[in-house]
Tab-separated table of C-alpha atoms in Angstrom:
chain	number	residue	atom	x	y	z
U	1	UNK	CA	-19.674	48.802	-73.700
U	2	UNK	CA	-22.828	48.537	-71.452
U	3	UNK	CA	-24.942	51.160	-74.110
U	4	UNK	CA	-23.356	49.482	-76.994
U	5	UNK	CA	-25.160	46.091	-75.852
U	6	UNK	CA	-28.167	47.395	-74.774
U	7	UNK	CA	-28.575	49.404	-78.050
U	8	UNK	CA	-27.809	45.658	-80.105
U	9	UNK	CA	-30.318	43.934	-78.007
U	10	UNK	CA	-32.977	46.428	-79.279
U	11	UNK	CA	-31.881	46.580	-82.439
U	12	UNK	CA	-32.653	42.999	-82.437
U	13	UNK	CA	-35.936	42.978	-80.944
U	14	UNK	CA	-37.415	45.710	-82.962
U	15	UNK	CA	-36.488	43.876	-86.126
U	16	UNK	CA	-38.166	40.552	-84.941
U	17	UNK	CA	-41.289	41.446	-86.738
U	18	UNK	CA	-39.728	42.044	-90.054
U	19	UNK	CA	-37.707	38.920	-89.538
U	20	UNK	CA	-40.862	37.587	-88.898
U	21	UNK	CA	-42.545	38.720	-91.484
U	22	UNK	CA	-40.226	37.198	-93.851
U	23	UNK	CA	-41.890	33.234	-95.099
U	24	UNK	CA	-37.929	32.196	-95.970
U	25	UNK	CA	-36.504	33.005	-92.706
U	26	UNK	CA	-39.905	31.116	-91.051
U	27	UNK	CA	-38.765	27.869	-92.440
U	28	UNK	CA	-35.227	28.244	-91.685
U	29	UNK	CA	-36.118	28.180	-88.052
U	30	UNK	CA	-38.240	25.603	-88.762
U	31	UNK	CA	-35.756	23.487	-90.079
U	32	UNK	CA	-33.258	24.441	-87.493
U	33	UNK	CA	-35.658	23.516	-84.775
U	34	UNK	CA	-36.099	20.223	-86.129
U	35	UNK	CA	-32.403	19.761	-84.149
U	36	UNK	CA	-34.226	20.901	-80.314
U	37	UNK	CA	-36.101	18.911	-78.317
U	38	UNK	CA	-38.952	17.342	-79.533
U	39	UNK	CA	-41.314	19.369	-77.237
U	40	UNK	CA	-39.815	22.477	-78.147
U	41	UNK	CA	-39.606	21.520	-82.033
U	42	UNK	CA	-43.341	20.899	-81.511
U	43	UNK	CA	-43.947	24.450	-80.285
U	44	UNK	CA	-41.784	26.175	-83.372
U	45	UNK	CA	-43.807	24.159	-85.721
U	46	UNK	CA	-47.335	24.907	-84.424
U	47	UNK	CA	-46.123	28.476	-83.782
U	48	UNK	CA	-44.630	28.926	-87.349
U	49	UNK	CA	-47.657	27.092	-89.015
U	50	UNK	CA	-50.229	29.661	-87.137
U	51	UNK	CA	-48.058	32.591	-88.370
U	52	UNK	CA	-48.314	31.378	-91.905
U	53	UNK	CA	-52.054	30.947	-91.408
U	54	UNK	CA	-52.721	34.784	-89.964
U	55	UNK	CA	-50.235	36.114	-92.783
U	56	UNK	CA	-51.729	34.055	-95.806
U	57	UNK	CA	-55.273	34.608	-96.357
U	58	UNK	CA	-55.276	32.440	-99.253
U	59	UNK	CA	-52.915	29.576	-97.753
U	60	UNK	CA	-56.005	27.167	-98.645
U	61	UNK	CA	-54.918	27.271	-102.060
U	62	UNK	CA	-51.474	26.299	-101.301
U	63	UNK	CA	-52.453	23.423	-98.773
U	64	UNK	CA	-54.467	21.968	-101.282
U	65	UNK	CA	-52.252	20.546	-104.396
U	66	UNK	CA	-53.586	18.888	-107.188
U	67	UNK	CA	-52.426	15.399	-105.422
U	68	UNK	CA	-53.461	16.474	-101.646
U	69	UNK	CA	-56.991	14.493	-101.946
U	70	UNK	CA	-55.219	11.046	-100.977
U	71	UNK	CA	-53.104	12.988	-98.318
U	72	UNK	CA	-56.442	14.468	-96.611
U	73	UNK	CA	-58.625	11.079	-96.555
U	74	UNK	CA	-55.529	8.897	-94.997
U	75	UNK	CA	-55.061	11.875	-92.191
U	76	UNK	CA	-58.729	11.756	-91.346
U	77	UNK	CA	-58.741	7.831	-91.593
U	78	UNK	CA	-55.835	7.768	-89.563
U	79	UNK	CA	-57.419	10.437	-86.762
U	80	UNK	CA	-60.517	7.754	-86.528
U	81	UNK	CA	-59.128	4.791	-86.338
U	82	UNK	CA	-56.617	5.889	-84.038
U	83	UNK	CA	-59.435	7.476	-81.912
U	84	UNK	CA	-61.185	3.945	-81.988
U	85	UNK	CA	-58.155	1.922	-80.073
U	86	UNK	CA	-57.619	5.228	-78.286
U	87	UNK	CA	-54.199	5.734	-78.815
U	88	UNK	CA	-54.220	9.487	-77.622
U	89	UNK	CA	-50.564	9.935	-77.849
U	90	UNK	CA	-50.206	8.677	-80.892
U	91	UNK	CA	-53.331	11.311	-82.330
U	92	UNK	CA	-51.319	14.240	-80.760
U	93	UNK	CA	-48.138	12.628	-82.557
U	94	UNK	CA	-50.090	12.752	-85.935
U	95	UNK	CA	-51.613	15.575	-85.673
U	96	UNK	CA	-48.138	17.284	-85.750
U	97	UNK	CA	-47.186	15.264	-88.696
U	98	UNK	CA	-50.174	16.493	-90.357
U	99	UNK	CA	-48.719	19.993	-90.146
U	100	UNK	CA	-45.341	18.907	-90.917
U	101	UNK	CA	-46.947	17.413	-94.462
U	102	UNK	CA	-49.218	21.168	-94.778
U	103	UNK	CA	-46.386	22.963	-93.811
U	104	UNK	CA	-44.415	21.069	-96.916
U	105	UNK	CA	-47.151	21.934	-99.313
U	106	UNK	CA	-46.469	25.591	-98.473
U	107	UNK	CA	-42.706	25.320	-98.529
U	108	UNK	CA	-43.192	23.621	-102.281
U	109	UNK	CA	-45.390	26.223	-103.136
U	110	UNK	CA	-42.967	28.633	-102.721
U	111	UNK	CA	-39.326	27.112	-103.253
U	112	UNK	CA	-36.542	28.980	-104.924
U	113	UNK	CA	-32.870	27.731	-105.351
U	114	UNK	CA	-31.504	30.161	-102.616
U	115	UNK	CA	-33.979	29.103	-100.211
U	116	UNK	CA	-33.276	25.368	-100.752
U	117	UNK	CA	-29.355	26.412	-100.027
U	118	UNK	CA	-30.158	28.242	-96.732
U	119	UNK	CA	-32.286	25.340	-95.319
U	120	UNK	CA	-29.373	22.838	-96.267
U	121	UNK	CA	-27.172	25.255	-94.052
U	122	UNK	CA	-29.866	26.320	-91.275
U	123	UNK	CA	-29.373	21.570	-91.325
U	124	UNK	CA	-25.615	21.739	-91.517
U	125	UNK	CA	-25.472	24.352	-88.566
U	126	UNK	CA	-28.357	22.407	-86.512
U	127	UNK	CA	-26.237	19.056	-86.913
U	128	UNK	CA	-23.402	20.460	-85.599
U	129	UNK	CA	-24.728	21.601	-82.653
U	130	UNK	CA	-26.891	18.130	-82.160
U	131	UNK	CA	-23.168	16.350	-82.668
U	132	UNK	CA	-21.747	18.498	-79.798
U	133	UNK	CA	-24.444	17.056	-77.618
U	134	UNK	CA	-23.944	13.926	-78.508
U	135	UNK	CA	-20.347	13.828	-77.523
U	136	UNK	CA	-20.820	15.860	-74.205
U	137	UNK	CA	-23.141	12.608	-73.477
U	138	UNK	CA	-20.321	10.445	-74.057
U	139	UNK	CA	-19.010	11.379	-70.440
U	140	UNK	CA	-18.370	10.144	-68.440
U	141	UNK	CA	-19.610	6.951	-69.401
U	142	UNK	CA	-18.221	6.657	-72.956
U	143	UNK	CA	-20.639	3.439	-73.585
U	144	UNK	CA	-23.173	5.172	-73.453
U	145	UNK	CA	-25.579	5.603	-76.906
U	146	UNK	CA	-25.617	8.804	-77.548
U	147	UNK	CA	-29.314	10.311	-78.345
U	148	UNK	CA	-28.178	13.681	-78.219
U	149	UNK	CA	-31.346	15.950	-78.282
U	150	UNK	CA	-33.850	13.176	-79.490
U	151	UNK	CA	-36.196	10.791	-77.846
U	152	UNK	CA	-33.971	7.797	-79.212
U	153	UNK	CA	-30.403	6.657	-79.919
U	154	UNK	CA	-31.962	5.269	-83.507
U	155	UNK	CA	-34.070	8.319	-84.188
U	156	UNK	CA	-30.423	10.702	-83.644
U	157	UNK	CA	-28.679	8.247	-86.241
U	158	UNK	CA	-31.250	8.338	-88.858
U	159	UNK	CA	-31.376	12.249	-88.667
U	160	UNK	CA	-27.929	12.363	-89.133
U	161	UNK	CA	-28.052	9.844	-92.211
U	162	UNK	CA	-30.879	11.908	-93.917
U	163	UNK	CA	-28.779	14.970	-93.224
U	164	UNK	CA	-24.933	13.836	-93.930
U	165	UNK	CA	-27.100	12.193	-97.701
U	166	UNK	CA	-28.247	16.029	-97.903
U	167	UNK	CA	-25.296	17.042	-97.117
U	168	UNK	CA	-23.883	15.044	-100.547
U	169	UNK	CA	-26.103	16.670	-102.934
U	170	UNK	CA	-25.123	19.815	-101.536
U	171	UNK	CA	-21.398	19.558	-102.473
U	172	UNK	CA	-22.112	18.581	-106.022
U	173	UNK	CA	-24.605	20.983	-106.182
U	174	UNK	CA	-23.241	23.743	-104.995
U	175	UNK	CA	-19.218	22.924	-105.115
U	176	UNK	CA	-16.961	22.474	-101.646
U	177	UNK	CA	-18.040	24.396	-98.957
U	178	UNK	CA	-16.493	24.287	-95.896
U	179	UNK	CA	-20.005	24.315	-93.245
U	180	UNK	CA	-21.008	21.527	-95.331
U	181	UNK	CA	-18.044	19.508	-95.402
U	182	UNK	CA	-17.891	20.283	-91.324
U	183	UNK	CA	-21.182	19.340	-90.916
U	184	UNK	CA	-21.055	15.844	-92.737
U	185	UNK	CA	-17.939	15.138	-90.625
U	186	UNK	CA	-20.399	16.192	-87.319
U	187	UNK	CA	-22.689	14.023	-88.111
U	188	UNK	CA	-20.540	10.987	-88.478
U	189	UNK	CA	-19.232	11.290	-85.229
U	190	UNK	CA	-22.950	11.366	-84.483
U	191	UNK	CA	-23.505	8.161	-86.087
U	192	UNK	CA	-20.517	6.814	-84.158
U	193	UNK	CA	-21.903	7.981	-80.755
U	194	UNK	CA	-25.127	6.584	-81.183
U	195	UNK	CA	-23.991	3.099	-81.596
U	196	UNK	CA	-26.531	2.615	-84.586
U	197	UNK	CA	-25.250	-0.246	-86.148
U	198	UNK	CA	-27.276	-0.373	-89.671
U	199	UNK	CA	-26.931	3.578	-90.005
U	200	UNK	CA	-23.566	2.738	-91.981
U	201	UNK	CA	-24.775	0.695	-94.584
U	202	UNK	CA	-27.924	3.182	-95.554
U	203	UNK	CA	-25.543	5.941	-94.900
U	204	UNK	CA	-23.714	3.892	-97.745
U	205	UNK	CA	-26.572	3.149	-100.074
U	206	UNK	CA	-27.956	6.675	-99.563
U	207	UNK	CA	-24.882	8.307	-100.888
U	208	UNK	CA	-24.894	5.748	-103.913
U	209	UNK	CA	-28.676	6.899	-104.864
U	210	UNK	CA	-27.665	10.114	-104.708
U	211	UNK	CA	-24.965	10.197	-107.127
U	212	UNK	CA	-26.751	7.751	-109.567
U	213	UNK	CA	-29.386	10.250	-109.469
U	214	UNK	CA	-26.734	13.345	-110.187
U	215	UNK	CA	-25.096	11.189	-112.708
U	216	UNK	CA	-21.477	11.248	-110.998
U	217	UNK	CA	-19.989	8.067	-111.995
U	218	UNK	CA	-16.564	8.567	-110.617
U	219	UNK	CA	-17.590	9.455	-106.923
U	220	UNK	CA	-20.078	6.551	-107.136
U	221	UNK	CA	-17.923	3.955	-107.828
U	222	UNK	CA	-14.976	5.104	-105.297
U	223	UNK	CA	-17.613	5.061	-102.756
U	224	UNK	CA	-19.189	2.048	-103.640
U	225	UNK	CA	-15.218	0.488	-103.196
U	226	UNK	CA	-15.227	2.404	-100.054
U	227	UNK	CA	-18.667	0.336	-98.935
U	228	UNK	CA	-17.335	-2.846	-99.900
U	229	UNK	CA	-13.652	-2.519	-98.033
U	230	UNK	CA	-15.159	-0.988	-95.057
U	231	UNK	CA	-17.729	-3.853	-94.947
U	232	UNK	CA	-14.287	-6.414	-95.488
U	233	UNK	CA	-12.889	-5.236	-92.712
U	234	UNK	CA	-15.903	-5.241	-90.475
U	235	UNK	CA	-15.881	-8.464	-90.568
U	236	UNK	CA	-12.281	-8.479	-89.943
U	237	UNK	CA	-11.789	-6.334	-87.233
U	238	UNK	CA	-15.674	-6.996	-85.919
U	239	UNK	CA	-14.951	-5.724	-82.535
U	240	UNK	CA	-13.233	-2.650	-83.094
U	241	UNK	CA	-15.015	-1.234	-86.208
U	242	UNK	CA	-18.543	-2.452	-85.420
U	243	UNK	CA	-20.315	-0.605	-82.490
U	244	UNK	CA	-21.961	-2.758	-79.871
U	245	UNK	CA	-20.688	-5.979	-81.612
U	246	UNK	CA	-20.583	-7.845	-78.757
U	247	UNK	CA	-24.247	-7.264	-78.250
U	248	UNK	CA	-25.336	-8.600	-81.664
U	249	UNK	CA	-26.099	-12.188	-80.696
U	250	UNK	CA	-28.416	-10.957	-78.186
U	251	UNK	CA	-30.055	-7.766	-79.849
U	252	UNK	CA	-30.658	-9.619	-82.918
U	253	UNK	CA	-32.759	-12.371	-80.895
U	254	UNK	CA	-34.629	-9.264	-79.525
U	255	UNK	CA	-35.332	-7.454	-82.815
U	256	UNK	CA	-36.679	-11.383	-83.809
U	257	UNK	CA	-39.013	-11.205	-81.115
U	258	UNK	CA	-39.825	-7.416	-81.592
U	259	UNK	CA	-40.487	-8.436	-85.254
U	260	UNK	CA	-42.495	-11.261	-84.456
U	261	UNK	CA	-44.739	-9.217	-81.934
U	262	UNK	CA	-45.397	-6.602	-84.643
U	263	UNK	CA	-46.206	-9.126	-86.875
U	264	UNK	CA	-48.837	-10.636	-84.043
U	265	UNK	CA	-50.398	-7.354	-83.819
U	266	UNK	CA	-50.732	-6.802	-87.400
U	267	UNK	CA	-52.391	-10.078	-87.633
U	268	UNK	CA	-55.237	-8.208	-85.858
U	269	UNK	CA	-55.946	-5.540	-87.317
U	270	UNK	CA	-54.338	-5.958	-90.996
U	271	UNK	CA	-56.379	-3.320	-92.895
U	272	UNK	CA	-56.265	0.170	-90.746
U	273	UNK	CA	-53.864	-0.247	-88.292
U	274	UNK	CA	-54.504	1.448	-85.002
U	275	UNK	CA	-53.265	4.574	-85.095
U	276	UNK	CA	-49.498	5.973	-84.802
U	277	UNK	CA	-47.567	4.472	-82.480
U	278	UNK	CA	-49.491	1.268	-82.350
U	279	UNK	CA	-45.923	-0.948	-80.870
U	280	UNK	CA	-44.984	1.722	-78.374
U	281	UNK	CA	-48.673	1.961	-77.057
U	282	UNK	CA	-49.697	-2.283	-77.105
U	283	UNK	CA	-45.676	-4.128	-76.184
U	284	UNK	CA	-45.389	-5.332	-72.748
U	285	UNK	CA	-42.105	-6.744	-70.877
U	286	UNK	CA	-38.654	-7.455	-73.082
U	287	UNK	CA	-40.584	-6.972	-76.683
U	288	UNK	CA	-41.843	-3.371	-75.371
U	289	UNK	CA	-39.584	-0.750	-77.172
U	290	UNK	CA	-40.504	2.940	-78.765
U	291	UNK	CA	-40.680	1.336	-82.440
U	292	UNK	CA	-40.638	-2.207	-84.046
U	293	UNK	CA	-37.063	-1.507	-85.116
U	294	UNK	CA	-38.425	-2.101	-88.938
U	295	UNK	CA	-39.981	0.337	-90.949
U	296	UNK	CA	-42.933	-1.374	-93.053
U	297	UNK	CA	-43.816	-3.305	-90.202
U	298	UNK	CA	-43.885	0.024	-88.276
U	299	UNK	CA	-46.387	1.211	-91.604
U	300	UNK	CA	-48.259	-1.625	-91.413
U	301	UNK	CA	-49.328	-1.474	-87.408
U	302	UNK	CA	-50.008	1.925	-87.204
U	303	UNK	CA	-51.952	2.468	-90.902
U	304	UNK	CA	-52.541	-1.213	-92.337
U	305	UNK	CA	-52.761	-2.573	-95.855
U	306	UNK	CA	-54.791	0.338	-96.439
């Protein structure tokens, strides 16, 4: 039994180069990493990207679309300006999503129907695992928001919105499958342990643009009903179907003044920003938080008008 391991093991490592070697099974991991810390993501990502660079001598080409010229003078505009307020963190944080955006130029470049299928699973498997986290960090204290293997309760839910909407296309596309259907049901127990209130209604409107998009007319108008009963009885049955309802009076006078420091800072520096995470970096006391909990105002600090 002892041989029979030993003899898998090196089976195993003496295939990791041509494993390796293979660009599709690259970005699988990539993807699946995406579901791992965010230190250790970082590492896969740099590590992968480096791989890609040694293997491709002419990965230039790729990395340089017909459309990349906008792409290339925002990330050096960004660098600067971020540089300027020095916002260090927030460089190191772009610089990764510069490779993220490089590393999606070379996935385009090379995208194929069976690869697109695989990364949906390597997401579906990834999911699952992130939704078993998430519910081991429901105990003992099962109040607790859930962030499972990310930096932030809000972060975990709109992972698991972008993948459960994935998730969507994939059963039209590809007919029922049971890892998918598994998965969407992982992640929205995920949803439900990170007590991410709005989650549900873009989980909603996600799935609706989705649909329109595929053309499926009968699926988009049961789940449209579906939106508009399960909204009914929200406000219903507010305390047992809404997360954190309780709470709502009080957060929402905290996202107000959240919102209305971003929009102080903006008021600044309207044109460039200063640099990625601009709110994190400048809030002090009850208005400091990781993001400004809003999206273009999130834009508009840490790139400007611009």
């Amino acid at each position: 039994m002892g041989c029979y391991a030993i003899n898998n093991i090196k089976a195993f490592i003496n295939n990791i180069p041509n494993f390796l070697h293979n660009d599709d099974a690259l970005i699988i991991i990539c993807t699946a990493s995406i579901f791992l810390p965010f230190y250790l993501c970082s590492v896969v990502l740099v590590a992968t990207f480096v791989l890609a660079l040694v293997k491709h001598q002419d990965i230039i080409h790729k990395l340089t679309p017909s459309h990349s010229g906008w792409f290339y003078a925002f990330a050096v505009l960004t660098l600067i300006v971020g540089a300027i307020y020095e916002h260090w963190h927030g460089i190191v944080v772009f610089e990764l999503l510069i490779l993220l955006f490089l590393f999606g130029f070379f996935i385009q470049s090379m995208m194929t129907e069976n690869l697109c299928k695989n990364i949906i699973k390597a997401a579906a498997y990834g999911s699952i695992f992130a939704a078993v986290g998430a519910i081991v960090q429901k105990f003992p204290l099962i109040t607790y928001r859930s962030v499972s293997f990310f930096e932030n309760a809000n972060y975990y839910a709109y992972t698991c919105e972008i993948v459960t909407v994935v998730l969507i296309y994939a059963l039209f596309r590809y007919g029922f499958n049971a890892l998918f259907i598994a998965a969407a049901g992982a992640n929205i127990i995920g949803i439900m342990a990170s007590g991410c209130r709005t989650a549900w209604p873009a989980l909603f409107c996600g799935a609706i643009v989705v649909m329109i998009c595929l053309k499926k007319f009968v699926p988009l108008i049961i789940t449209a009903v579906l939106a508009a009963i399960s909204g009914f009885m929200v406000f219903c049955l507010p305390g047992l179907l809404f997360p954190r309802f309780d709470a709502f009076v009080n957060d929402k006078m905290l996202r107000f003044l959240i919102w209305k420091t971003s929009i102080g800072y903006i008021k600044t520096h309207p044109f460039f920003g200063q640099g990625m995470f601009t709110y994190f970096t400048l809030s002090v006391g009850r208005a400091h938080d990781t993001h400004a909990h809003d999206l273009t105002l999130d834009m508009l600090l840490n790139f400007g008008i611009v």
